[in-house]
Amino acid sequence: MLLIRLAVRNAFRHRLRSFLTILGVMVAILAFGLLRTVIDAWYAGVEASSANRLVTRSSVSLMFSLPMAYKDKIRAVPGVTQVCQGNWFGGIYIDEKNFFANFAYEPQTLLDLYPEYVIDDPAQRSDFLRDRKGCLVGVKLAKRFGWKVGDNITLRGTIFPGDWVMTVRAIYRGARSGTDESQLFFHWAYLDETMRVNYPSRAGQVGFYMVGINDPNKAAEISRAVDAQFANSLAETLTETEKAFQMSFVSMSEAIILAIRLVSFVVVLIILAVSANTMAMSARERTGEYAVLKTLGFSARTVALLIASEALVISLTGAGLGLLLILPCAEAFGTLMTDFFPVFAVSRETIIYGVVAGVAVGILSGIYPAMYAARVRIAVALRKVG
Amino acid sequence: MAIPLSYSWRNLLTRRATTILTAGGMALVVFVFTATLMLAEGLRQTLVSTGSPDNVVVMRKSSETEVQSTLERQVAQVAATQPQVAVDVQGRLLAARELVILISLAKRSSGAASNVVIRGIGPASLELRPQVKLVAGRMPEPGSTEIMVGQSVLSKFAGVALGQTLTFGQREWAVVGVFDAGNTGFASEIWGDADQLMQAFRRQSYSVVVAKLKSYDDFDAYRADIESDPRLQAEVKRERQYYEDQSKALSRFLRVLGISLTAIFSIGAMLGAMITMYSAVATRIGEIGTMRALGFKRRAILAAFLAESLLLGFLGGATGLFFSAFLSFMSFSTTNFQTFAELAFKFTLTGEIAMWAMGFALFMGVSGGLLPALRASRLNIVEALRSG
């Protein structure tokens, strides 16, 4: 008890320095937490994917389409419950800066396959299913542009030429916190019919199929069965779980993710340098005191423990403050970056890692001064006038 | 009279451990700062040097990238035969109808699939891109299923070495050549015959027409001819402009990321410098009193302590720059958000970046040292002497 009180007193004896060190640790833990949350946000699509869904796409690359005729063949594979055809539409709303994800899907199977998109009003749901020029938007996206049910919006096609007019028929919210609420879905039939008129050669083409399966354990088997049907055909397919599919997007920017990861560790190194510095200075200044403590009969171990706990007090105070600030900061940052990261939430692991980092910094920065004080010879230390 | 610089320098030497820790923290900040600037610069240089000033790109209206664009044969024909298009020594028009598609290949390092651009080229393509040179093997024969690969593709992807074959579009494509495209985006591409690729992928249309104009000033006339023709539904950009636009999203992202990271970091490093300098002042109060008593002015004391923290910043900056200079030997490869294709570029260190980094390090030193130095200079002589 006495030791702890002494450590706390010591930690705050040099008030300005302790304040600065705590501030440093706080900023670093905050940065560490935010960086980890950025990485989590990157993987949001992977986390949100369901084990009950497979994605079938062209084996050459995602930019090649598959014939519409594949739908029934996939549907006939044992274990498949639902098939929904979809296209990445890539439309632009007014200006390129307003980027958001927009897809053309077959609406009924879309809603069946994605129970996490919840439409609270049954009237909206049936309106969306009925209106071929209707679209379904996420609640976050609707808020961003101030859309209400019944509004007309126009997307400029980049992959599918022309101006595409559609009506907001329904607004969904996510069933879980990780669900992306900033997407737009409209009827695949609208896309296909328009293409049939303007660019007949591009009609009847599907970007990818979302495949619902009854047993996640058979995902690999069903994937192989689907791909086997189209082997050696003009458009060979590649079927994988939704998770693997989402992962392939994440791995495209793996170099950047790796860089952010590295940087988040560098932050911890910097705090370590700052707080080790503080502890080294304290230890040097108080060499005389340690000698007195030793003369009074305190063992070397106790003296070392005293210094180590002083370092812990400082770094844990800083880490605690940093962790307290993470949630409000993440929220502010998330609203700022909502275009880049639709889902931005601090995970429990991040908090745990933050605590671990705080403890680790405290221990590591205390070790050297503690050893120094434990080893210092009383006579030498007392002779030093300081 | 000024206090000699060696005084400040020796003080740093005496507190060696503290100096190393503080300067080390700053060096890490400078390293990250420089690395992000180098990346953004490398990306810019790569994409800007990919485009030639005299070349123009014709794409379908409102498509943002070559990959999204489609040009029907007649449209491509019109675009390639305008009067402004330059002619080579043999009297052929310097315009190429090209096909640009993405295929996914496995990366050498991780085995993960990533998108690579396959460019179907025409007879004039090579002459339009003087920066592209064959370094091994031979050119693909026109009309055959042969391809050549850029050097970045060769080093980053598996199964694309000379003599190997790739299978896509239900055909086997033999790799017969490797080309060097210097520090440009073409180095991340695979080139083959446009007509063969169109057949293999059952495409009826080209992606873009690239043409060299007779003179730089012909651009406006050429653009007016193409864009005002309602049958074409095409738009024209200078090639250099086109590639610059391609880099916008990624380079903006890199810059925002880099600046926010270093902003947070530098707070940590400045705090470190401040702690160090406050303690330097605190342990030398008696010394400061003595110097004042000897007749050194307040200004001289201020200057000496500022010099000390500037030196600290300089040490950190120099160390950080030294290590980031090694990054120039490395290249960075990531997916460009706009094209969805893999793009390799180098960390590029320029004099300007080095100056910014050093300026930043000195700034960290000064802002960490200013308050402690002010405190030192304001000490009362008598009290300082008594406490020392």
Short mmCIF file of C-alpha atoms in Angstrom, two decimals, chain A residues 14 16-17 20-21 23-25 27-28 30-31 34-35 38 42 57 59-64 88 90 92 96 156-162 199 201-202 232-236 248-249 251-256 259-260 263-264 266-267 269-270 272-274 276-278 280-281 284-285 333 337 340-341 368, chain B residues 15 17-19 21-22 24-25 28-29 32 60-64 67-70 72 100-104 107 109-110 112-115 168-170 201-204 249-250 252-254 256-257 260-261 264-265 267-269 271-272 274-276 278-280 282-283 332-335 337-338 340 342 375:
data_model
loop_
_atom_site.label_atom_id
_atom_site.label_comp_id
_atom_site.label_asym_id
_atom_site.label_seq_id
_atom_site.Cartn_x
_atom_site.Cartn_y
_atom_site.Cartn_z
CA HIS A 14 7.34 16.86 -11.32
CA LEU A 16 4.73 19.67 -15.75
CA ARG A 17 6.82 16.74 -16.93
CA LEU A 20 3.45 16.27 -20.77
CA THR A 21 4.26 12.57 -20.64
CA LEU A 23 -0.42 13.84 -22.77
CA GLY A 24 2.06 12.06 -25.04
CA VAL A 25 0.87 8.60 -24.04
CA VAL A 27 -2.21 11.04 -27.95
CA ALA A 28 -0.34 7.91 -28.96
CA LEU A 30 -5.61 7.53 -29.28
CA ALA A 31 -3.73 7.39 -32.58
CA LEU A 34 -7.93 5.17 -34.49
CA LEU A 35 -5.49 3.50 -36.87
CA VAL A 38 -9.38 2.41 -39.83
CA TRP A 42 -11.43 -1.72 -44.32
CA ARG A 57 -18.34 -14.47 -61.17
CA SER A 59 -13.03 -16.57 -63.72
CA VAL A 60 -11.10 -14.10 -65.89
CA SER A 61 -11.90 -11.06 -63.78
CA LEU A 62 -14.84 -9.25 -62.33
CA MET A 63 -15.12 -6.97 -65.33
CA PHE A 64 -16.27 -9.82 -67.57
CA TRP A 88 -21.95 -3.33 -60.16
CA GLY A 90 -20.88 2.37 -60.88
CA ILE A 92 -22.40 8.83 -60.41
CA GLU A 96 -17.81 12.20 -58.96
CA ARG A 156 -25.01 9.06 -64.67
CA GLY A 157 -23.75 5.72 -65.90
CA THR A 158 -20.01 5.21 -66.33
CA ILE A 159 -20.14 1.55 -67.31
CA PHE A 160 -23.69 1.64 -68.66
CA PRO A 161 -23.97 4.85 -70.71
CA GLY A 162 -26.74 7.32 -70.20
CA TYR A 199 -26.86 -1.65 -76.73
CA SER A 201 -25.01 -6.77 -77.59
CA ARG A 202 -24.69 -6.03 -73.89
CA ASN A 232 -14.49 -25.23 -70.68
CA SER A 233 -17.33 -22.93 -71.67
CA LEU A 234 -17.02 -19.46 -73.16
CA ALA A 235 -17.48 -17.90 -69.75
CA GLU A 236 -15.92 -20.02 -67.05
CA SER A 248 -10.16 -10.18 -52.58
CA PHE A 249 -11.14 -6.50 -52.60
CA SER A 251 -6.23 -7.61 -50.47
CA MET A 252 -6.04 -5.25 -53.46
CA SER A 253 -4.91 -2.53 -51.10
CA GLU A 254 -2.92 -4.81 -48.83
CA ALA A 255 0.21 -2.70 -49.26
CA ILE A 256 -1.59 0.32 -47.81
CA ALA A 259 1.72 0.44 -44.08
CA ILE A 260 -1.01 1.58 -41.67
CA VAL A 263 2.65 2.89 -38.54
CA SER A 264 0.33 1.99 -35.68
CA VAL A 266 5.60 2.96 -34.76
CA VAL A 267 3.25 5.13 -32.70
CA LEU A 269 7.46 2.95 -30.26
CA ILE A 270 7.34 6.73 -30.14
CA LEU A 272 7.87 4.27 -25.58
CA ALA A 273 10.70 6.66 -26.45
CA VAL A 274 8.93 9.62 -24.83
CA ALA A 276 11.31 5.99 -21.31
CA ASN A 277 12.95 9.38 -21.60
CA THR A 278 10.88 10.72 -18.73
CA ALA A 280 15.34 7.89 -17.30
CA MET A 281 15.38 11.54 -16.27
CA ARG A 284 18.88 10.14 -12.75
CA GLU A 285 17.60 13.05 -10.71
CA PHE A 333 -13.75 10.91 -37.58
CA MET A 337 -14.92 10.05 -43.53
CA PHE A 340 -14.64 6.35 -47.49
CA PHE A 341 -15.70 4.12 -44.63
CA TYR A 368 16.06 0.28 -17.35
CA ARG B 15 22.81 13.49 -21.77
CA ALA B 17 20.55 8.47 -23.62
CA THR B 18 17.96 11.22 -23.44
CA THR B 19 19.24 12.80 -26.65
CA LEU B 21 15.55 8.75 -27.30
CA THR B 22 14.22 12.19 -28.17
CA GLY B 24 14.89 8.85 -32.22
CA GLY B 25 11.25 9.74 -31.70
CA LEU B 28 10.50 8.11 -36.67
CA VAL B 29 8.11 10.98 -37.30
CA VAL B 32 6.86 8.43 -41.80
CA ARG B 60 -16.59 6.92 -74.87
CA LYS B 61 -18.39 9.86 -73.34
CA SER B 62 -18.53 9.94 -69.54
CA SER B 63 -16.43 6.83 -69.07
CA GLU B 64 -13.74 7.65 -66.57
CA VAL B 67 -11.33 -0.04 -68.94
CA GLN B 68 -14.88 1.33 -68.86
CA SER B 69 -14.68 2.82 -72.32
CA THR B 70 -15.92 1.19 -75.52
CA GLU B 72 -17.43 0.97 -81.92
CA VAL B 100 -7.92 -2.43 -72.50
CA ILE B 101 -9.18 -5.21 -70.26
CA LEU B 102 -8.45 -6.47 -66.79
CA ILE B 103 -7.56 -10.04 -65.96
CA SER B 104 -6.69 -11.34 -62.54
CA LYS B 107 0.78 -12.33 -57.02
CA SER B 109 4.51 -12.80 -52.93
CA SER B 110 1.15 -13.74 -51.47
CA ALA B 112 -3.55 -13.50 -53.86
CA ALA B 113 -5.23 -12.57 -57.12
CA SER B 114 -4.89 -9.02 -58.32
CA ASN B 115 -6.04 -7.26 -61.45
CA PHE B 168 -7.38 -16.72 -70.54
CA GLY B 169 -10.22 -16.20 -72.99
CA GLN B 170 -10.07 -19.96 -73.77
CA PHE B 201 -12.96 -12.08 -75.39
CA ARG B 202 -15.73 -11.75 -78.00
CA ARG B 203 -15.59 -8.02 -77.92
CA GLN B 204 -17.03 -6.08 -80.83
CA ALA B 249 -8.21 9.57 -55.88
CA LEU B 250 -5.22 7.49 -54.83
CA ARG B 252 -5.43 12.38 -52.46
CA PHE B 253 -5.92 9.37 -50.23
CA LEU B 254 -2.17 8.93 -49.71
CA VAL B 256 -4.63 12.77 -46.43
CA LEU B 257 -3.43 9.61 -44.75
CA SER B 260 -3.08 13.06 -40.58
CA LEU B 261 -0.62 10.41 -39.44
CA ILE B 264 -0.71 13.00 -34.68
CA PHE B 265 2.85 11.72 -34.46
CA ILE B 267 2.47 15.96 -31.25
CA GLY B 268 4.13 13.01 -29.53
CA ALA B 269 7.58 13.99 -30.75
CA LEU B 271 6.05 16.63 -26.30
CA GLY B 272 9.17 14.49 -26.12
CA MET B 274 9.59 19.65 -24.62
CA ILE B 275 10.10 17.21 -21.76
CA THR B 276 13.76 16.89 -22.65
CA TYR B 278 12.43 21.43 -19.69
CA SER B 279 14.56 18.95 -17.84
CA ALA B 280 17.68 20.34 -19.49
CA ALA B 282 15.77 22.44 -14.72
CA THR B 283 19.07 20.63 -14.17
CA PHE B 332 5.31 0.05 -53.89
CA SER B 333 2.48 -1.70 -55.59
CA THR B 334 -1.18 -1.23 -54.92
CA THR B 335 -4.52 -1.21 -56.68
CA PHE B 337 -8.96 2.85 -57.00
CA GLN B 338 -9.95 4.43 -60.27
CA PHE B 340 -9.03 -1.22 -60.31
CA GLU B 342 -2.47 -3.01 -60.01
CA ARG B 375 11.80 29.98 -19.13
#
